[in-house]
Amino acid sequence: MKIGTLASHSALNIISGAKAEGFETELYCTSDRVPFYRSFGMEDSIVEIDSFDDILEMDLSDVIIIPHGSFVAYIGSERILNSDLRIFGNKELLRWEEDRQLKSRLMKEAGLRVPREFDRIDEIDSPVIVKSDGAAGGEGYFIAANKEEIEGKLDSMEGYTFQEYIVGTKVFTTYFNSLARNRLEVFGADIRYETDADANLRFDDKPSFVVVGNLPLVLRESVLAQYYEMGLGFTNAFMREIGQELAGPFCIETIIDKNQNIYTFEFSGRIVAGTNIWIPSSPYSFVLFGEEMWMGKRIAREIRNLLDIGKLDDVLR
Ligand code: AMP
Ligand code: AMP
């Protein structure tokens, strides 16, 4: 059994972790990226392809595919859902993540505090962030201070979600839900840094929320305890709504305001790039394991443990 992924996003994290756990690996790499991944000594893993789509046509029946942020961005959730790929995690969650209504239902069911959403322009009574349907990763979003500003910018609400704009610090907390050990692990936290919404100087009223990268964050321990509870709420809600156990890494994406209220605006049911900062270990994974443990290695360790107890098929959905 091999472990494979697309050469992008968190591939260094995933492949180095799989190797550390003794797995053979496959890194599906377009030719332009080969020199880069080779420079990290990954030549023995590289499978050169013309386009990321090619993996849909290949025989990968002996490979466990670890999905990351580029799968949906470059291949699309529908084609992934309909493929025979043996994906570690939960394909069904992709559908819930992509549909704003299902997504918000799951967050509410989990007992998370979410930003208010407005159905009518005249209901708007706070600054808002306007998200166009289908836009991802902050592209195409804009903000408005009040409803008068919206009226000047848009004729109709069709195709947009209007969310209360939360002023605060963006905290992304990552988790690992282990079916082999039957426990939820808090893995780490980071701050997503966005151009140019996070820049110090701004001269326009249309900041860009496009991600540049991530900064490490170690939360106040009392606040971390709250995030642990939120993670439990999320896995329980997942079980109630989708009827399966949430397997492996996930992330709850939040903003903490000045009153220390934690607002959840998004989640990801897979490895997120924020875990790249915790190679070779996060403070919490080190406490949990007493050894270096980064997310790619944690995933491979879980696969190994599940193979040992004959439960691997439960997480390849
Ligand atoms: P890239 O290979 O950098 O073009 O990224 C592929 C996909 O992953 C895009 O949809 C990016 O928005 C997303 N992505 C890459 N890095 C990050 C990050 N640090 N945080 C959130 N999303 C990311
Ligand atoms: P998303 O596509 O939902 O991950 O959002 C992209 C970025 O938009 C986030 O990283 C935040 O910077 C910003 N954002 C999203 N929702 C809100 C909100 N309700 N209040 C303030 N900022 C937000």
mmCIF file of C-alpha atoms and ligand atoms in Angstrom:
data_model
loop_
_atom_site.group_PDB
_atom_site.id
_atom_site.type_symbol
_atom_site.label_atom_id
_atom_site.label_comp_id
_atom_site.label_asym_id
_atom_site.label_seq_id
_atom_site.Cartn_x
_atom_site.Cartn_y
_atom_site.Cartn_z
ATOM 1 C CA MET A 1 0.000 0.000 0.000
ATOM 2 C CA LYS A 2 1.431 3.392 -1.068
ATOM 3 C CA ILE A 3 0.586 6.936 -0.048
ATOM 4 C CA GLY A 4 0.172 9.534 -2.776
ATOM 5 C CA THR A 5 -0.810 13.157 -3.332
ATOM 6 C CA LEU A 6 -0.673 16.041 -5.814
ATOM 7 C CA ALA A 7 2.563 18.058 -5.874
ATOM 8 C CA SER A 8 1.205 21.271 -4.378
ATOM 9 C CA HIS A 9 -0.229 22.862 -1.193
ATOM 10 C CA SER A 10 1.027 20.514 1.604
ATOM 11 C CA ALA A 11 2.760 17.819 -0.433
ATOM 12 C CA LEU A 12 6.137 18.263 1.292
ATOM 13 C CA ASN A 13 4.359 17.767 4.612
ATOM 14 C CA ILE A 14 2.410 14.677 3.445
ATOM 15 C CA ILE A 15 5.176 12.906 1.517
ATOM 16 C CA SER A 16 7.910 13.481 4.101
ATOM 17 C CA GLY A 17 5.539 12.166 6.788
ATOM 18 C CA ALA A 18 4.630 9.055 4.812
ATOM 19 C CA LYS A 19 8.304 8.342 4.205
ATOM 20 C CA ALA A 20 9.084 8.768 7.897
ATOM 21 C CA GLU A 21 6.508 6.070 8.626
ATOM 22 C CA GLY A 22 8.104 3.730 6.085
ATOM 23 C CA PHE A 23 5.551 3.992 3.261
ATOM 24 C CA GLU A 24 6.324 4.004 -0.439
ATOM 25 C CA THR A 25 5.091 7.284 -1.851
ATOM 26 C CA GLU A 26 3.850 8.767 -5.112
ATOM 27 C CA LEU A 27 3.928 12.480 -5.807
ATOM 28 C CA TYR A 28 1.949 13.396 -8.923
ATOM 29 C CA CYS A 29 3.912 16.252 -10.338
ATOM 30 C CA THR A 30 3.530 18.444 -13.408
ATOM 31 C CA SER A 31 6.824 18.958 -15.240
ATOM 32 C CA ASP A 32 7.176 22.621 -14.216
ATOM 33 C CA ARG A 33 7.255 21.598 -10.548
ATOM 34 C CA VAL A 34 9.660 18.667 -10.879
ATOM 35 C CA PRO A 35 12.867 20.642 -10.195
ATOM 36 C CA PHE A 36 11.353 22.110 -7.031
ATOM 37 C CA TYR A 37 10.296 18.772 -5.515
ATOM 38 C CA ARG A 38 13.540 17.179 -6.661
ATOM 39 C CA SER A 39 15.434 19.835 -4.739
ATOM 40 C CA PHE A 40 13.845 18.382 -1.583
ATOM 41 C CA GLY A 41 15.148 14.897 -2.414
ATOM 42 C CA MET A 42 11.767 13.566 -3.530
ATOM 43 C CA GLU A 43 12.882 12.212 -6.926
ATOM 44 C CA ASP A 44 12.044 8.629 -5.942
ATOM 45 C CA SER A 45 8.412 9.654 -5.297
ATOM 46 C CA ILE A 46 7.827 11.792 -8.376
ATOM 47 C CA VAL A 47 5.380 10.514 -10.989
ATOM 48 C CA GLU A 48 5.430 13.040 -13.799
ATOM 49 C CA ILE A 49 2.047 13.970 -15.287
ATOM 50 C CA ASP A 50 0.830 16.535 -17.816
ATOM 51 C CA SER A 51 -1.974 17.879 -15.690
ATOM 52 C CA PHE A 52 -3.360 17.178 -12.213
ATOM 53 C CA ASP A 53 -6.495 15.778 -13.881
ATOM 54 C CA ASP A 54 -4.457 12.827 -15.108
ATOM 55 C CA ILE A 55 -4.806 11.080 -11.749
ATOM 56 C CA LEU A 56 -8.465 10.440 -12.575
ATOM 57 C CA GLU A 57 -7.368 8.239 -15.484
ATOM 58 C CA MET A 58 -4.564 6.336 -13.754
ATOM 59 C CA ASP A 59 -4.770 2.978 -11.994
ATOM 60 C CA LEU A 60 -4.179 4.001 -8.397
ATOM 61 C CA SER A 61 -5.834 1.021 -6.720
ATOM 62 C CA ASP A 62 -2.750 0.376 -4.568
ATOM 63 C CA VAL A 63 -2.455 4.021 -3.461
ATOM 64 C CA ILE A 64 -4.129 5.853 -0.609
ATOM 65 C CA ILE A 65 -4.659 9.416 -1.792
ATOM 66 C CA ILE A 66 -4.309 12.211 0.740
ATOM 67 C CA PRO A 67 -6.516 15.122 -0.403
ATOM 68 C CA HIS A 68 -5.452 18.730 0.184
ATOM 69 C CA GLY A 69 -6.490 22.227 -0.891
ATOM 70 C CA SER A 70 -5.416 21.781 -4.493
ATOM 71 C CA PHE A 71 -7.684 18.816 -5.191
ATOM 72 C CA VAL A 72 -10.842 20.875 -5.309
ATOM 73 C CA ALA A 73 -9.077 23.922 -6.767
ATOM 74 C CA TYR A 74 -7.538 22.047 -9.704
ATOM 75 C CA ILE A 75 -9.753 18.975 -10.235
ATOM 76 C CA GLY A 76 -13.127 19.952 -8.772
ATOM 77 C CA SER A 77 -15.175 18.241 -6.101
ATOM 78 C CA GLU A 78 -17.704 16.637 -8.455
ATOM 79 C CA ARG A 79 -15.065 14.718 -10.369
ATOM 80 C CA ILE A 80 -13.352 13.669 -7.161
ATOM 81 C CA LEU A 81 -16.650 12.470 -5.695
ATOM 82 C CA ASN A 82 -17.339 10.394 -8.793
ATOM 83 C CA SER A 83 -13.849 8.923 -9.038
ATOM 84 C CA ASP A 84 -12.566 5.570 -7.835
ATOM 85 C CA LEU A 85 -9.723 7.217 -5.931
ATOM 86 C CA ARG A 86 -9.135 5.706 -2.504
ATOM 87 C CA ILE A 87 -9.273 8.926 -0.546
ATOM 88 C CA PHE A 88 -8.252 9.103 3.099
ATOM 89 C CA GLY A 89 -10.985 11.046 4.848
ATOM 90 C CA ASN A 90 -14.494 11.686 3.783
ATOM 91 C CA LYS A 91 -15.616 12.483 0.255
ATOM 92 C CA GLU A 92 -19.127 13.381 1.420
ATOM 93 C CA LEU A 93 -17.697 16.250 3.443
ATOM 94 C CA LEU A 94 -16.480 17.854 0.190
ATOM 95 C CA ARG A 95 -20.115 18.262 -0.817
ATOM 96 C CA TRP A 96 -20.972 19.896 2.510
ATOM 97 C CA GLU A 97 -17.991 22.213 2.325
ATOM 98 C CA GLU A 98 -18.860 23.427 -1.144
ATOM 99 C CA ASP A 99 -22.525 24.169 -0.460
ATOM 100 C CA ARG A 100 -22.795 27.300 1.706
ATOM 101 C CA GLN A 101 -26.138 26.222 3.193
ATOM 102 C CA LEU A 102 -24.998 22.723 4.155
ATOM 103 C CA LYS A 103 -21.778 24.174 5.489
ATOM 104 C CA SER A 104 -23.541 26.611 7.738
ATOM 105 C CA ARG A 105 -25.992 23.900 8.882
ATOM 106 C CA LEU A 106 -23.109 21.721 10.044
ATOM 107 C CA MET A 107 -21.437 24.600 11.901
ATOM 108 C CA LYS A 108 -24.669 25.485 13.686
ATOM 109 C CA GLU A 109 -25.419 21.836 14.488
ATOM 110 C CA ALA A 110 -21.943 21.675 16.051
ATOM 111 C CA GLY A 111 -22.957 24.447 18.440
ATOM 112 C CA LEU A 112 -20.439 26.900 16.986
ATOM 113 C CA ARG A 113 -21.033 30.643 17.090
ATOM 114 C CA VAL A 114 -21.287 31.797 13.463
ATOM 115 C CA PRO A 115 -21.440 35.329 11.983
ATOM 116 C CA ARG A 116 -25.000 36.488 11.305
ATOM 117 C CA GLU A 117 -26.195 36.282 7.710
ATOM 118 C CA PHE A 118 -28.622 38.705 6.109
ATOM 119 C CA ASP A 119 -31.301 37.725 3.616
ATOM 120 C CA ARG A 120 -32.394 41.248 2.765
ATOM 121 C CA ILE A 121 -30.371 44.414 2.242
ATOM 122 C CA ASP A 122 -32.652 46.440 4.511
ATOM 123 C CA GLU A 123 -31.910 44.015 7.381
ATOM 124 C CA ILE A 124 -28.211 44.857 7.301
ATOM 125 C CA ASP A 125 -27.274 46.652 10.532
ATOM 126 C CA SER A 126 -23.517 46.055 10.753
ATOM 127 C CA PRO A 127 -20.441 46.018 8.529
ATOM 128 C CA VAL A 128 -20.648 43.057 6.139
ATOM 129 C CA ILE A 129 -18.421 40.852 4.045
ATOM 130 C CA VAL A 130 -20.030 39.926 0.739
ATOM 131 C CA LYS A 131 -19.114 36.505 -0.620
ATOM 132 C CA SER A 132 -20.002 35.643 -4.194
ATOM 133 C CA ASP A 133 -21.214 32.081 -4.688
ATOM 134 C CA GLY A 134 -18.567 29.779 -6.035
ATOM 135 C CA ALA A 135 -15.710 32.089 -5.051
ATOM 136 C CA ALA A 136 -13.130 30.385 -2.897
ATOM 137 C CA GLY A 137 -10.148 31.408 -0.856
ATOM 138 C CA GLY A 138 -11.307 34.989 -0.490
ATOM 139 C CA GLU A 139 -11.144 35.878 -4.173
ATOM 140 C CA GLY A 140 -13.987 38.120 -5.303
ATOM 141 C CA TYR A 141 -15.079 39.069 -1.777
ATOM 142 C CA PHE A 142 -15.720 42.637 -0.773
ATOM 143 C CA ILE A 143 -16.651 44.482 2.385
ATOM 144 C CA ALA A 144 -19.074 47.265 3.123
ATOM 145 C CA ALA A 145 -19.479 49.410 6.208
ATOM 146 C CA ASN A 146 -23.287 49.584 6.036
ATOM 147 C CA LYS A 147 -26.316 48.918 3.851
ATOM 148 C CA GLU A 148 -26.059 52.297 2.097
ATOM 149 C CA GLU A 149 -22.652 51.278 0.771
ATOM 150 C CA ILE A 150 -24.092 47.996 -0.535
ATOM 151 C CA GLU A 151 -26.886 49.809 -2.326
ATOM 152 C CA GLY A 152 -24.244 51.790 -4.192
ATOM 153 C CA LYS A 153 -22.341 48.663 -5.216
ATOM 154 C CA LEU A 154 -24.984 46.043 -6.007
ATOM 155 C CA ASP A 155 -28.407 45.993 -7.623
ATOM 156 C CA SER A 156 -29.467 42.608 -6.314
ATOM 157 C CA MET A 157 -28.433 40.086 -3.645
ATOM 158 C CA GLU A 158 -28.670 37.223 -6.120
ATOM 159 C CA GLY A 159 -25.601 35.010 -6.031
ATOM 160 C CA TYR A 160 -24.126 36.531 -2.890
ATOM 161 C CA THR A 161 -23.983 35.736 0.815
ATOM 162 C CA PHE A 162 -23.998 38.703 3.172
ATOM 163 C CA GLN A 163 -22.254 37.991 6.428
ATOM 164 C CA GLU A 164 -21.657 40.161 9.454
ATOM 165 C CA TYR A 165 -18.025 41.323 9.233
ATOM 166 C CA ILE A 166 -16.214 40.256 12.409
ATOM 167 C CA VAL A 167 -13.302 42.446 13.484
ATOM 168 C CA GLY A 168 -10.641 40.429 15.277
ATOM 169 C CA THR A 169 -7.804 37.936 14.899
ATOM 170 C CA LYS A 170 -8.087 35.091 12.399
ATOM 171 C CA VAL A 171 -7.351 31.873 14.241
ATOM 172 C CA PHE A 172 -7.234 28.576 12.374
ATOM 173 C CA THR A 173 -7.171 25.576 14.669
ATOM 174 C CA THR A 174 -6.282 22.171 13.293
ATOM 175 C CA TYR A 175 -7.324 18.817 14.686
ATOM 176 C CA PHE A 176 -6.839 15.147 14.066
ATOM 177 C CA ASN A 177 -9.693 12.771 14.808
ATOM 178 C CA SER A 178 -8.205 9.310 15.276
ATOM 179 C CA LEU A 179 -10.388 6.269 14.726
ATOM 180 C CA ALA A 180 -7.462 3.980 15.577
ATOM 181 C CA ARG A 181 -7.011 5.592 18.989
ATOM 182 C CA ASN A 182 -10.576 6.719 19.380
ATOM 183 C CA ARG A 183 -9.686 10.255 20.367
ATOM 184 C CA LEU A 184 -9.711 13.846 19.174
ATOM 185 C CA GLU A 185 -6.302 15.527 19.102
ATOM 186 C CA VAL A 186 -5.823 19.290 18.959
ATOM 187 C CA PHE A 187 -2.895 19.633 16.620
ATOM 188 C CA GLY A 188 -2.028 23.312 16.384
ATOM 189 C CA ALA A 189 -3.141 26.805 15.513
ATOM 190 C CA ASP A 190 -2.081 29.458 13.063
ATOM 191 C CA ILE A 191 -2.963 32.884 11.778
ATOM 192 C CA ARG A 192 -3.787 33.101 8.110
ATOM 193 C CA TYR A 193 -2.066 36.069 6.536
ATOM 194 C CA GLU A 194 -3.834 37.614 3.591
ATOM 195 C CA THR A 195 -2.782 40.155 1.020
ATOM 196 C CA ASP A 196 -3.599 42.930 1.447
ATOM 197 C CA ALA A 197 -6.324 42.668 4.079
ATOM 198 C CA ASP A 198 -3.544 42.152 6.630
ATOM 199 C CA ALA A 199 -1.178 44.803 5.325
ATOM 200 C CA ASN A 200 -0.484 47.796 7.530
ATOM 201 C CA LEU A 201 -1.103 50.365 4.870
ATOM 202 C CA ARG A 202 -4.126 50.313 2.663
ATOM 203 C CA PHE A 203 -5.221 52.891 0.145
ATOM 204 C CA ASP A 204 -8.269 51.255 -1.398
ATOM 205 C CA ASP A 205 -11.607 50.110 0.001
ATOM 206 C CA LYS A 206 -11.467 46.688 -1.596
ATOM 207 C CA PRO A 207 -8.924 44.661 0.340
ATOM 208 C CA SER A 208 -7.867 41.342 -1.105
ATOM 209 C CA PHE A 209 -8.326 38.216 1.027
ATOM 210 C CA VAL A 210 -6.014 36.065 -1.081
ATOM 211 C CA VAL A 211 -3.782 33.952 1.154
ATOM 212 C CA VAL A 212 -0.044 34.615 1.303
ATOM 213 C CA GLY A 213 0.806 32.097 3.999
ATOM 214 C CA ASN A 214 0.446 31.249 7.664
ATOM 215 C CA LEU A 215 1.990 32.411 10.911
ATOM 216 C CA PRO A 216 2.377 30.106 13.933
ATOM 217 C CA LEU A 217 0.162 30.783 16.907
ATOM 218 C CA VAL A 218 0.139 29.300 20.373
ATOM 219 C CA LEU A 219 -3.185 30.145 21.954
ATOM 220 C CA ARG A 220 -3.863 30.980 25.576
ATOM 221 C CA GLU A 221 -4.334 27.549 27.115
ATOM 222 C CA SER A 222 -7.778 28.415 28.465
ATOM 223 C CA VAL A 223 -8.839 29.415 24.969
ATOM 224 C CA LEU A 224 -7.330 26.256 23.524
ATOM 225 C CA ALA A 225 -9.544 24.278 25.894
ATOM 226 C CA GLN A 226 -12.542 26.017 24.318
ATOM 227 C CA TYR A 227 -11.318 24.977 20.884
ATOM 228 C CA TYR A 228 -11.046 21.384 22.079
ATOM 229 C CA GLU A 229 -14.737 21.495 23.015
ATOM 230 C CA MET A 230 -15.576 23.056 19.647
ATOM 231 C CA GLY A 231 -13.732 20.223 17.878
ATOM 232 C CA LEU A 232 -15.701 17.629 19.830
ATOM 233 C CA GLY A 233 -18.925 19.432 18.965
ATOM 234 C CA PHE A 234 -17.926 19.339 15.316
ATOM 235 C CA THR A 235 -17.128 15.615 15.151
ATOM 236 C CA ASN A 236 -20.358 14.808 16.999
ATOM 237 C CA ALA A 237 -22.425 16.974 14.666
ATOM 238 C CA PHE A 238 -20.736 15.324 11.702
ATOM 239 C CA MET A 239 -21.800 11.917 12.995
ATOM 240 C CA ARG A 240 -25.399 13.085 13.507
ATOM 241 C CA GLU A 241 -25.694 14.816 10.120
ATOM 242 C CA ILE A 242 -23.629 12.581 7.835
ATOM 243 C CA GLY A 243 -23.818 9.319 9.756
ATOM 244 C CA GLN A 244 -20.103 8.551 9.575
ATOM 245 C CA GLU A 245 -17.171 9.183 11.841
ATOM 246 C CA LEU A 246 -15.039 12.113 10.739
ATOM 247 C CA ALA A 247 -11.641 10.561 10.019
ATOM 248 C CA GLY A 248 -8.324 12.355 10.164
ATOM 249 C CA PRO A 249 -7.387 16.026 9.906
ATOM 250 C CA PHE A 250 -9.775 18.943 9.907
ATOM 251 C CA CYS A 251 -9.655 22.657 10.632
ATOM 252 C CA ILE A 252 -12.043 25.102 12.251
ATOM 253 C CA GLU A 253 -11.567 28.622 10.909
ATOM 254 C CA THR A 254 -12.445 31.420 13.286
ATOM 255 C CA ILE A 255 -12.123 35.051 14.236
ATOM 256 C CA ILE A 256 -11.726 36.002 17.907
ATOM 257 C CA ASP A 257 -13.121 39.449 18.630
ATOM 258 C CA LYS A 258 -12.111 41.893 21.351
ATOM 259 C CA ASN A 259 -14.627 40.372 23.790
ATOM 260 C CA GLN A 260 -12.996 36.990 23.218
ATOM 261 C CA ASN A 261 -16.019 35.659 21.402
ATOM 262 C CA ILE A 262 -15.003 32.987 18.917
ATOM 263 C CA TYR A 263 -16.828 33.191 15.588
ATOM 264 C CA THR A 264 -16.507 30.274 13.173
ATOM 265 C CA PHE A 265 -16.857 31.281 9.522
ATOM 266 C CA GLU A 266 -15.528 28.188 7.780
ATOM 267 C CA PHE A 267 -14.137 24.669 8.181
ATOM 268 C CA SER A 268 -12.025 22.253 6.141
ATOM 269 C CA GLY A 269 -12.357 18.490 6.387
ATOM 270 C CA ARG A 270 -8.810 17.658 5.321
ATOM 271 C CA ILE A 271 -5.212 18.685 5.885
ATOM 272 C CA VAL A 272 -4.830 22.475 5.673
ATOM 273 C CA ALA A 273 -1.703 24.353 4.641
ATOM 274 C CA GLY A 274 -1.527 25.928 8.099
ATOM 275 C CA THR A 275 -0.124 22.623 9.388
ATOM 276 C CA ASN A 276 2.960 23.182 7.194
ATOM 277 C CA ILE A 277 4.324 25.459 9.908
ATOM 278 C CA TRP A 278 4.313 22.579 12.410
ATOM 279 C CA ILE A 279 6.988 20.440 10.756
ATOM 280 C CA PRO A 280 8.571 18.627 12.565
ATOM 281 C CA SER A 281 6.231 19.070 15.515
ATOM 282 C CA SER A 282 3.685 21.295 17.119
ATOM 283 C CA PRO A 283 3.845 21.857 20.867
ATOM 284 C CA TYR A 284 0.686 19.762 21.268
ATOM 285 C CA SER A 285 1.648 16.887 18.981
ATOM 286 C CA PHE A 286 4.938 16.686 20.865
ATOM 287 C CA VAL A 287 3.120 16.468 24.206
ATOM 288 C CA LEU A 288 0.773 13.840 22.777
ATOM 289 C CA PHE A 289 3.428 11.602 21.227
ATOM 290 C CA GLY A 290 6.725 12.411 22.967
ATOM 291 C CA GLU A 291 8.347 12.466 19.535
ATOM 292 C CA GLU A 292 8.331 14.650 16.473
ATOM 293 C CA MET A 293 4.913 14.446 14.879
ATOM 294 C CA TRP A 294 3.825 16.639 11.985
ATOM 295 C CA MET A 295 0.511 16.329 10.195
ATOM 296 C CA GLY A 296 1.816 14.303 7.235
ATOM 297 C CA LYS A 297 3.432 11.855 9.629
ATOM 298 C CA ARG A 298 0.313 11.778 11.815
ATOM 299 C CA ILE A 299 -1.797 10.776 8.818
ATOM 300 C CA ALA A 300 0.641 8.011 7.860
ATOM 301 C CA ARG A 301 0.787 6.776 11.478
ATOM 302 C CA GLU A 302 -3.002 6.530 11.520
ATOM 303 C CA ILE A 303 -3.020 4.588 8.256
ATOM 304 C CA ARG A 304 -0.435 2.217 9.705
ATOM 305 C CA ASN A 305 -2.453 1.763 12.932
ATOM 306 C CA LEU A 306 -5.686 1.170 11.014
ATOM 307 C CA LEU A 307 -3.966 -1.377 8.747
ATOM 308 C CA ASP A 308 -2.774 -3.205 11.878
ATOM 309 C CA ILE A 309 -6.269 -3.467 13.345
ATOM 310 C CA GLY A 310 -7.972 -4.183 9.996
ATOM 311 C CA LYS A 311 -10.004 -0.953 9.947
ATOM 312 C CA LEU A 312 -8.406 0.890 7.047
ATOM 313 C CA ASP A 313 -11.411 0.469 4.752
ATOM 314 C CA ASP A 314 -13.514 2.462 7.228
ATOM 315 C CA VAL A 315 -11.590 5.631 6.353
ATOM 316 C CA LEU A 316 -11.203 5.225 2.578
ATOM 317 C CA ARG A 317 -14.470 6.714 1.484
HETATM 318 P P1 AMP B 1 -1.378 26.745 -5.003
HETATM 319 O O1 AMP B 1 -0.774 25.423 -5.344
HETATM 320 O O2 AMP B 1 -0.502 27.620 -4.141
HETATM 321 O O3 AMP B 1 -1.906 27.460 -6.202
HETATM 322 O O4 AMP B 1 -2.642 26.443 -4.066
HETATM 323 C C1 AMP B 1 -3.621 25.543 -4.439
HETATM 324 C C2 AMP B 1 -4.899 25.788 -3.667
HETATM 325 O O5 AMP B 1 -4.661 25.693 -2.264
HETATM 326 C C3 AMP B 1 -5.490 27.169 -3.906
HETATM 327 O O6 AMP B 1 -6.905 27.044 -3.905
HETATM 328 C C4 AMP B 1 -5.020 27.976 -2.729
HETATM 329 O O7 AMP B 1 -5.923 29.022 -2.413
HETATM 330 C C5 AMP B 1 -4.973 26.917 -1.618
HETATM 331 N N1 AMP B 1 -3.915 27.237 -0.652
HETATM 332 C C6 AMP B 1 -2.588 27.155 -0.853
HETATM 333 N N2 AMP B 1 -1.909 27.535 0.232
HETATM 334 C C7 AMP B 1 -2.829 27.861 1.163
HETATM 335 C C8 AMP B 1 -2.783 28.348 2.508
HETATM 336 N N3 AMP B 1 -1.607 28.564 3.118
HETATM 337 N N4 AMP B 1 -3.944 28.546 3.157
HETATM 338 C C9 AMP B 1 -5.119 28.336 2.542
HETATM 339 N N5 AMP B 1 -5.248 27.897 1.291
HETATM 340 C C10 AMP B 1 -4.126 27.666 0.597
HETATM 341 P P1 AMP B 2 -13.391 32.089 3.409
HETATM 342 O O1 AMP B 2 -13.440 32.003 1.910
HETATM 343 O O2 AMP B 2 -14.742 31.932 4.034
HETATM 344 O O3 AMP B 2 -12.338 31.176 3.976
HETATM 345 O O4 AMP B 2 -12.917 33.575 3.776
HETATM 346 C C1 AMP B 2 -11.734 34.159 3.270
HETATM 347 C C2 AMP B 2 -11.304 35.291 4.168
HETATM 348 O O5 AMP B 2 -12.337 36.272 4.285
HETATM 349 C C3 AMP B 2 -11.038 34.850 5.612
HETATM 350 O O6 AMP B 2 -9.756 34.315 5.784
HETATM 351 C C4 AMP B 2 -11.226 36.163 6.365
HETATM 352 O O7 AMP B 2 -10.096 37.013 6.271
HETATM 353 C C5 AMP B 2 -12.344 36.822 5.602
HETATM 354 N N1 AMP B 2 -13.660 36.548 6.224
HETATM 355 C C6 AMP B 2 -14.528 35.558 5.904
HETATM 356 N N2 AMP B 2 -15.664 35.650 6.645
HETATM 357 C C7 AMP B 2 -15.502 36.715 7.462
HETATM 358 C C8 AMP B 2 -16.333 37.358 8.446
HETATM 359 N N3 AMP B 2 -17.561 36.923 8.729
HETATM 360 N N4 AMP B 2 -15.837 38.460 9.083
HETATM 361 C C9 AMP B 2 -14.601 38.945 8.776
HETATM 362 N N5 AMP B 2 -13.792 38.401 7.848
HETATM 363 C C10 AMP B 2 -14.222 37.301 7.192
#
